[in-house]
CSV table of C-alpha atoms in Angstrom, one decimal:
chain,number,residue,atom,x,y,z
T,27,MET,CA,0.3,0.0,-0.1
T,28,GLN,CA,1.3,3.3,-0.8
T,29,MET,CA,1.9,5.5,1.9
T,30,ALA,CA,0.5,8.6,3.5
T,31,LYS,CA,0.6,11.8,2.2
T,32,VAL,CA,0.6,14.2,5.7
T,33,LEU,CA,-0.5,17.7,5.4
T,34,VAL,CA,-0.3,20.4,8.3
T,35,VAL,CA,-2.4,23.3,7.9
T,36,THR,CA,-1.4,25.9,9.4
T,37,SER,CA,-1.0,29.4,9.8
T,38,GLY,CA,0.3,31.6,13.1
T,39,LYS,CA,-2.6,33.5,13.3
T,40,GLY,CA,-6.2,32.6,15.0
T,41,GLY,CA,-9.3,33.1,13.1
T,42,VAL,CA,-8.0,33.2,9.9
T,43,GLY,CA,-10.1,29.4,8.8
T,44,LYS,CA,-7.6,26.6,9.2
T,45,THR,CA,-10.3,24.5,10.3
T,46,THR,CA,-13.1,25.7,7.9
T,47,SER,CA,-9.5,24.6,5.3
T,48,ALA,CA,-8.9,21.2,7.2
T,49,ALA,CA,-12.4,20.4,7.4
T,50,ALA,CA,-13.6,21.3,3.5
T,51,LEU,CA,-9.8,20.1,2.3
T,52,GLY,CA,-10.7,16.7,4.1
T,53,ALA,CA,-14.0,16.3,3.1
T,54,ALA,CA,-13.0,17.2,-0.8
T,55,LEU,CA,-10.2,14.6,-1.2
T,56,ALA,CA,-12.3,12.0,0.9
T,57,GLN,CA,-14.7,12.6,-2.0
T,58,THR,CA,-13.0,11.3,-4.3
T,59,GLY,CA,-12.6,7.6,-2.7
T,60,LEU,CA,-9.4,8.3,-0.7
T,61,LYS,CA,-8.8,7.4,2.4
T,62,VAL,CA,-8.3,10.9,4.3
T,63,ALA,CA,-8.1,11.3,8.6
T,64,VAL,CA,-8.6,15.1,9.4
T,65,VAL,CA,-6.0,15.2,13.1
T,66,ASP,CA,-6.9,17.8,15.3
T,67,PHE,CA,-3.7,19.3,17.3
T,68,ASP,CA,-5.9,22.0,19.4
T,69,VAL,CA,-5.4,20.1,22.6
T,70,GLY,CA,-7.7,22.3,25.3
T,71,LEU,CA,-9.5,24.0,22.2
T,72,ARG,CA,-10.6,21.9,19.6
T,73,ASN,CA,-13.1,22.4,17.6
T,74,LEU,CA,-13.1,20.2,14.9
T,75,ASP,CA,-15.3,18.0,16.0
T,76,LEU,CA,-17.4,20.3,15.8
T,77,VAL,CA,-17.0,22.1,12.4
T,78,MET,CA,-17.5,18.4,11.1
T,79,GLY,CA,-20.6,17.5,13.5
T,80,ALA,CA,-18.9,14.9,15.3
T,81,GLU,CA,-18.7,16.8,18.7
T,82,ARG,CA,-21.2,14.3,20.1
T,83,ARG,CA,-19.5,11.2,18.9
T,84,VAL,CA,-16.0,11.8,20.5
T,85,VAL,CA,-15.3,8.7,22.9
T,86,PHE,CA,-11.4,9.0,23.0
T,87,ASP,CA,-8.6,11.3,21.5
T,88,LEU,CA,-5.5,12.2,20.4
T,89,ILE,CA,-4.2,12.1,23.9
T,90,ASN,CA,-5.8,9.4,24.6
T,91,VAL,CA,-4.3,7.6,22.0
T,92,ILE,CA,-0.7,8.9,22.8
T,93,GLN,CA,-0.9,7.9,26.0
T,94,GLY,CA,-2.2,4.8,25.1
T,95,ASP,CA,-5.4,4.7,26.9
T,96,ALA,CA,-6.8,3.7,23.4
T,97,LYS,CA,-6.4,2.4,20.4
T,98,LEU,CA,-5.6,4.6,17.1
T,99,ALA,CA,-9.1,2.6,15.7
T,100,GLN,CA,-11.0,3.6,18.7
T,101,ALA,CA,-10.4,7.2,18.6
T,102,LEU,CA,-11.3,7.6,14.9
T,103,ILE,CA,-14.9,9.0,14.2
T,104,ARG,CA,-15.7,7.9,10.3
T,105,ASP,CA,-18.0,10.6,9.1
T,106,LYS,CA,-21.3,9.7,8.4
T,107,ARG,CA,-21.7,11.6,5.1
T,108,VAL,CA,-18.6,10.2,3.4
T,109,GLU,CA,-17.3,7.2,4.0
T,110,SER,CA,-13.7,7.2,3.3
T,111,LEU,CA,-13.1,10.4,6.1
T,112,HIS,CA,-12.1,10.4,9.6
T,113,LEU,CA,-11.9,12.2,12.1
T,114,LEU,CA,-9.4,12.4,15.2
T,115,ALA,CA,-10.3,15.0,17.9
T,116,ALA,CA,-7.8,16.8,20.6
T,117,SER,CA,-8.3,16.8,24.1
T,118,GLN,CA,-10.8,19.3,25.2
T,119,THR,CA,-10.0,18.7,28.9
T,120,ARG,CA,-6.0,17.8,29.0
T,121,ASP,CA,-3.4,20.8,28.7
T,122,LYS,CA,-0.6,21.2,25.2
T,123,ASP,CA,2.0,19.1,27.6
T,124,ALA,CA,0.1,15.9,27.1
T,125,LEU,CA,1.3,16.3,24.0
T,126,THR,CA,4.5,14.7,23.6
T,127,PRO,CA,7.0,14.8,20.3
T,128,GLU,CA,7.5,10.7,20.7
T,129,GLY,CA,3.4,10.1,21.2
T,130,VAL,CA,3.1,12.1,18.5
T,131,ALA,CA,5.7,10.7,16.1
T,132,ARG,CA,4.0,7.1,17.3
T,133,VAL,CA,0.5,7.8,16.3
T,134,MET,CA,1.8,9.8,12.8
T,135,GLY,CA,3.5,7.0,11.7
T,136,GLU,CA,0.3,4.6,12.4
T,137,LEU,CA,-2.1,6.9,10.9
T,138,ARG,CA,0.1,6.9,7.9
T,139,ASP,CA,0.3,3.2,7.3
T,140,LYS,CA,-3.7,3.6,7.5
T,141,PHE,CA,-4.4,6.5,5.4
T,142,ASP,CA,-3.7,8.1,1.8
T,143,TRP,CA,-4.0,11.6,3.2
T,144,VAL,CA,-3.7,12.4,7.2
T,145,ILE,CA,-4.7,16.4,7.3
T,146,CYS,CA,-3.2,17.8,10.5
T,147,ASP,CA,-5.2,21.2,12.2
T,148,SER,CA,-2.9,23.5,14.1
T,149,PRO,CA,-3.7,25.2,16.4
T,150,ALA,CA,-2.9,28.7,16.0
T,151,GLY,CA,0.3,30.0,17.4
T,152,ILE,CA,3.8,29.3,17.3
T,153,GLU,CA,4.0,26.7,20.5
T,154,ARG,CA,4.6,23.2,20.9
T,155,GLY,CA,1.1,22.3,19.1
T,156,ALA,CA,1.6,24.0,16.4
T,157,THR,CA,4.8,23.1,16.3
T,158,LEU,CA,4.2,19.3,16.6
T,159,ALA,CA,1.6,19.5,13.9
T,160,MET,CA,4.2,20.4,11.5
T,161,ARG,CA,7.1,18.2,12.6
T,162,HIS,CA,5.8,15.2,10.2
T,163,ALA,CA,4.2,17.1,7.3
T,164,ASP,CA,5.4,16.4,3.8
T,165,GLN,CA,3.8,19.6,2.8
T,166,ALA,CA,2.1,22.4,4.2
T,167,VAL,CA,-1.5,24.5,3.3
T,168,VAL,CA,-0.4,28.1,5.1
T,169,VAL,CA,-3.8,29.7,5.4
T,170,THR,CA,-4.3,33.4,4.8
T,171,ASN,CA,-6.5,36.3,5.1
T,172,PRO,CA,-5.7,39.3,3.3
T,173,GLU,CA,-4.9,41.3,6.0
T,174,VAL,CA,-1.1,42.9,7.5
T,175,SER,CA,-1.1,40.5,11.1
T,176,SER,CA,-2.6,37.7,8.6
T,177,VAL,CA,0.3,37.5,6.5
T,178,ARG,CA,2.6,38.6,8.5
T,179,ASP,CA,2.2,35.6,10.9
T,180,SER,CA,2.1,33.3,8.1
T,181,ASP,CA,5.5,34.5,7.4
T,182,ARG,CA,6.8,33.1,10.3
T,183,ILE,CA,5.4,30.0,9.9
T,184,ILE,CA,6.8,29.9,6.6
T,185,GLY,CA,10.4,30.5,8.6
T,186,LEU,CA,9.3,27.6,10.8
T,187,LEU,CA,8.2,25.1,8.1
T,188,ASP,CA,11.2,25.8,6.8
T,189,SER,CA,13.5,25.0,10.0
T,190,LYS,CA,11.0,23.0,12.5
T,191,THR,CA,10.3,19.8,10.1
T,192,GLU,CA,11.4,16.8,10.2
T,193,ARG,CA,11.8,17.3,6.1
T,194,ALA,CA,13.8,20.8,6.7
T,195,GLU,CA,16.2,18.8,9.3
T,196,LYS,CA,16.8,16.0,7.1
T,197,GLY,CA,18.0,19.4,4.6
T,198,GLU,CA,14.8,18.3,2.0
T,199,ARG,CA,12.4,21.0,0.9
T,200,MET,CA,9.0,21.5,2.2
T,201,PRO,CA,6.4,21.8,0.1
T,202,LYS,CA,3.8,25.2,0.8
T,203,HIS,CA,0.8,26.1,-0.5
T,204,LEU,CA,-0.7,29.4,0.0
T,205,LEU,CA,-4.5,29.1,0.5
T,206,LEU,CA,-5.6,32.8,1.1
T,207,THR,CA,-9.1,32.9,2.1
T,208,ARG,CA,-12.1,35.6,3.3
T,209,TYR,CA,-11.1,37.1,0.3
T,210,ASP,CA,-13.6,39.7,-1.2
T,211,THR,CA,-12.4,40.7,-4.5
T,212,GLY,CA,-14.6,44.1,-4.9
T,213,ARG,CA,-12.3,45.5,-2.0
T,214,ALA,CA,-9.4,44.2,-3.3
T,215,SER,CA,-10.3,45.9,-6.8
T,216,ARG,CA,-11.6,49.3,-4.6
T,217,GLY,CA,-7.4,49.0,-3.1
T,218,ASP,CA,-9.6,48.5,0.2
T,219,MET,CA,-7.9,45.0,0.7
T,220,LEU,CA,-4.6,43.4,-0.6
T,221,LYS,CA,-5.3,41.4,-3.6
T,222,THR,CA,-3.5,37.7,-4.5
T,223,GLU,CA,-0.9,39.8,-5.9
T,224,ASP,CA,0.8,41.7,-2.9
T,225,VAL,CA,0.2,38.5,-0.7
T,226,LEU,CA,2.0,36.4,-3.2
T,227,GLU,CA,4.9,39.0,-3.8
T,228,ILE,CA,5.3,39.5,0.4
T,229,LEU,CA,5.1,35.6,0.8
T,230,SER,CA,6.7,34.4,-2.4
T,231,ILE,CA,4.9,30.3,-1.7
T,232,PRO,CA,2.3,28.8,-4.5
T,233,LEU,CA,-0.7,29.6,-4.5
T,234,LEU,CA,-3.4,26.7,-3.7
T,235,GLY,CA,-6.2,28.4,-4.0
T,236,ILE,CA,-8.7,31.9,-2.9
T,237,ILE,CA,-11.9,31.4,-1.1
T,238,PRO,CA,-14.3,34.0,-1.4
T,239,GLU,CA,-15.6,35.3,1.9
T,240,SER,CA,-19.1,34.3,2.3
T,241,GLN,CA,-21.6,33.4,4.6
T,242,ASP,CA,-21.9,29.5,3.1
T,243,VAL,CA,-19.2,29.2,5.6
T,244,LEU,CA,-20.5,30.1,8.7
T,245,ARG,CA,-24.0,28.3,7.8
T,246,ALA,CA,-21.6,25.1,7.5
T,247,SER,CA,-20.3,25.9,10.4
T,248,ASN,CA,-23.5,26.4,12.2
T,249,LEU,CA,-25.0,23.3,10.8
T,250,GLY,CA,-21.5,21.1,11.1
T,251,ALA,CA,-20.7,20.2,7.8
T,252,PRO,CA,-17.5,20.5,6.5
T,253,VAL,CA,-18.9,23.3,3.4
T,254,THR,CA,-17.4,21.3,0.0
T,255,LEU,CA,-20.3,19.1,2.1
T,256,ASN,CA,-23.1,21.0,2.8
T,257,ASP,CA,-23.2,23.5,-0.2
T,258,PRO,CA,-20.8,21.8,-2.8
T,259,ALA,CA,-22.2,24.3,-5.3
T,260,SER,CA,-21.3,27.7,-3.2
T,261,ALA,CA,-18.7,29.7,-3.9
T,262,PRO,CA,-16.2,28.8,-1.1
T,263,ALA,CA,-17.2,24.6,-1.9
T,264,ARG,CA,-16.3,25.4,-5.5
T,265,ALA,CA,-12.8,27.0,-4.4
T,266,TYR,CA,-12.1,24.3,-2.0
T,267,SER,CA,-12.7,21.6,-4.3
T,268,ASP,CA,-10.5,23.5,-6.9
T,269,ALA,CA,-7.9,23.4,-4.5
T,270,ALA,CA,-8.0,19.4,-3.3
T,271,ARG,CA,-8.1,18.9,-6.8
T,272,ARG,CA,-4.4,20.9,-7.3
T,273,LEU,CA,-3.2,19.2,-4.8
T,274,LEU,CA,-4.0,15.9,-5.7
T,275,GLY,CA,-1.2,17.2,-8.7
T,276,GLU,CA,-4.5,18.4,-11.7
T,277,GLU,CA,-4.0,21.7,-13.6
T,278,VAL,CA,-7.1,23.5,-12.6
T,279,PRO,CA,-7.9,27.3,-13.3
T,280,MET,CA,-7.2,29.7,-10.9
T,281,VAL,CA,-10.6,31.3,-11.0
T,282,ILE,CA,-12.5,33.3,-7.9
T,283,PRO,CA,-15.8,31.6,-7.4
T,284,GLU,CA,-18.2,34.4,-6.8
T,285,PRO,CA,-20.5,34.4,-4.4
T,286,LYS,CA,-24.3,34.6,-5.0
T,287,ARG,CA,-26.2,37.8,-4.9
T,288,ASN,CA,-29.9,38.8,-4.3
T,289,LEU,CA,-31.4,41.6,-6.5
T,290,VAL,CA,-30.3,44.7,-3.5
T,291,GLN,CA,-26.9,43.5,-3.0
T,292,ARG,CA,-26.2,43.4,-6.7
T,293,LEU,CA,-27.4,47.4,-7.3
T,294,PHE,CA,-25.5,48.1,-4.0
T,295,GLY,CA,-22.6,46.9,-5.8
T,296,ARG,CA,-21.7,45.1,-2.2
T,297,ARG,CA,-22.8,42.1,0.2
T,298,VAL,CA,-24.6,42.9,3.1
T,299,ALA,CA,-23.3,41.2,6.1
P,25,MET,CA,-4.5,68.3,3.4
P,26,ARG,CA,-8.2,67.5,3.3
P,27,LEU,CA,-6.8,66.9,-0.9
P,28,LEU,CA,-4.5,65.3,0.1
P,29,ASP,CA,-6.8,62.9,1.9
P,30,PHE,CA,-9.0,62.5,-0.1
P,31,PHE,CA,-7.0,61.5,-2.4
P,32,LEU,CA,-5.2,58.7,-0.2
P,33,ALA,CA,-8.6,57.5,0.4
P,34,ARG,CA,-9.6,56.9,-3.6
P,35,ARG,CA,-6.1,55.1,-3.8
P,36,GLY,CA,-7.7,53.2,-1.1
P,37,SER,CA,-5.3,51.9,1.8
P,38,ALA,CA,-4.3,48.0,0.3
P,39,PRO,CA,-0.9,49.8,-0.6
P,40,VAL,CA,-0.2,51.0,2.9
P,41,ALA,CA,-0.5,47.8,3.8
P,42,ARG,CA,1.7,46.2,2.0
P,43,GLU,CA,4.4,49.0,2.0
P,44,ARG,CA,4.3,48.3,5.8
P,45,LEU,CA,4.4,44.5,5.2
P,46,GLN,CA,7.4,44.5,2.9
P,47,ILE,CA,9.5,47.1,5.5
P,48,VAL,CA,8.6,44.7,8.8
P,49,LEU,CA,9.4,41.6,7.5
P,50,ALA,CA,12.5,42.5,5.7
P,51,HIS,CA,13.1,43.5,9.5
P,52,GLU,CA,12.4,40.1,10.7
P,53,ARG,CA,13.5,37.8,8.1
P,54,ALA,CA,16.9,38.9,9.3
P,55,LEU,CA,16.5,38.5,12.9
P,56,SER,CA,15.6,34.7,12.1
P,57,GLY,CA,17.4,32.4,10.1
P,58,ALA,CA,20.9,32.4,8.7
P,59,SER,CA,21.5,36.0,9.6
P,60,GLY,CA,19.8,35.8,13.1
P,61,GLU,CA,22.4,32.6,13.5
P,62,LEU,CA,25.2,35.4,11.9
P,63,VAL,CA,24.5,37.8,14.2
P,64,ARG,CA,24.0,36.0,17.2
P,65,LEU,CA,28.3,33.9,16.3
P,66,LEU,CA,29.3,37.6,15.7
P,67,GLN,CA,28.6,38.9,18.9
P,68,GLU,CA,29.6,35.8,20.5
P,69,GLU,CA,33.6,37.1,19.5
P,70,ILE,CA,33.7,40.4,19.6
P,71,LEU,CA,32.8,39.9,23.6
P,72,ALA,CA,34.8,37.8,23.7
P,73,VAL,CA,37.6,40.2,21.7
P,74,VAL,CA,36.9,42.8,24.0
P,75,ALA,CA,36.6,40.8,27.1
P,76,ARG,CA,40.1,40.0,26.9
P,77,HIS,CA,40.9,43.7,27.2
P,78,MET,CA,38.5,44.9,29.9
P,79,ARG,CA,35.5,44.0,31.8
P,80,ILE,CA,33.0,43.6,30.2
P,81,GLU,CA,29.1,42.0,30.5
P,82,ARG,CA,27.2,40.4,28.3
P,83,ASP,CA,24.4,43.1,27.6
P,84,MET,CA,26.8,45.4,27.0
P,85,VAL,CA,27.5,44.9,23.4
P,86,HIS,CA,24.8,44.8,20.5
P,87,ILE,CA,24.8,44.2,17.3
P,88,LYS,CA,22.1,45.2,14.9
P,89,LEU,CA,22.5,43.5,11.1
P,90,GLU,CA,20.4,45.4,8.9
P,91,ARG,CA,19.8,44.5,4.9
P,92,GLY,CA,18.2,46.9,3.0
P,93,ALA,CA,17.7,46.6,-1.3
P,94,SER,CA,20.9,48.5,-2.2
P,95,ILE,CA,22.6,49.6,1.4
P,96,SER,CA,23.2,46.7,4.3
P,97,THR,CA,24.7,48.1,7.6
P,98,LEU,CA,26.0,46.3,10.6
P,99,GLU,CA,25.8,48.6,13.7
P,100,ILE,CA,28.2,47.2,16.7
P,101,ASP,CA,27.1,49.1,20.1
P,102,ILE,CA,29.7,48.5,22.9
P,103,GLN,CA,29.3,49.9,26.1
P,104,MET,CA,32.1,51.1,28.1
P,105,PRO,CA,31.9,50.3,31.4
P,106,ALA,CA,32.6,53.4,33.4
P,107,THR,CA,36.5,52.5,34.6
P,108,THR,CA,37.6,50.4,31.9
P,109,ALA,CA,39.8,48.2,34.5
P,110,PRO,CA,42.2,45.6,32.9
P,111,ALA,CA,40.1,42.7,32.8
P,112,HIS,CA,43.7,40.9,34.6
């Protein structure tokens, strides 16, 4: 069996859409029939279970597996919508020190044997949780909002990806992809938001996708479904699906799907939040 | 001034964001990675040289490396003790 690809979804800054992106990309990859595990590394502040609608099905978590209280198979939660999609939740009650480098290495090794893709949803910050989430990755998705603090933090995270990961320490290249989220084409064209080219020039890593700012993202998380499963025709879902196809090596033209607007919004030329 | 503000507002705030980011990141990148290592090494070696000739504390040597587009500067700031007593 082919060994899994390990992908870390990271950003440095909080609230930019890491968990949303990890869930959406994981679901889109799983829909192609690939076996996918999405792993929440945000110990103490878990949310991936909620975003994926599995919060009431969590019995064992990553820390239980690390400490040997549960087997990996017992802790993996199979998605009810897509059969090949699995979730490994973070612990909500434990402290992040329970995440040990040796434990994470062992669990990642087991996950690699079982899955085609392992997606590590990193916590915000640059502390232990974030560095362990990226530690074993083969590639990284850097989630960035077109906004100064997010771009600065992404730059910092790119530096860590190039120095603190297993790959970097072996002197190997760490492929990184930029996922620009909460993008508002109108505001960017009026000069009130950093343009895609600005962010690309500053961070100089290749673009994986542009996810438009959309109420569909909030709606999907309210309902507990990855946005790619909740409303596959919506603008963010199409953007995430395209990004997932690019991860699989397909050439997909880079278009920014436009959110649907009603007549009033069209007349006033902007969306009402 | 009002007129200038008006034109700045029309141009949008994104170009300002872009410029500020480019400056701050150029500075932060210089402090981490390979150049950060260089600064640390320089600090250690300069400290050792100076300590051979006078009593000096670690925090009295400050080194700053700034890389600009056309010119880079290495700034070495050594605070001398009030009385420059020989080390031995």
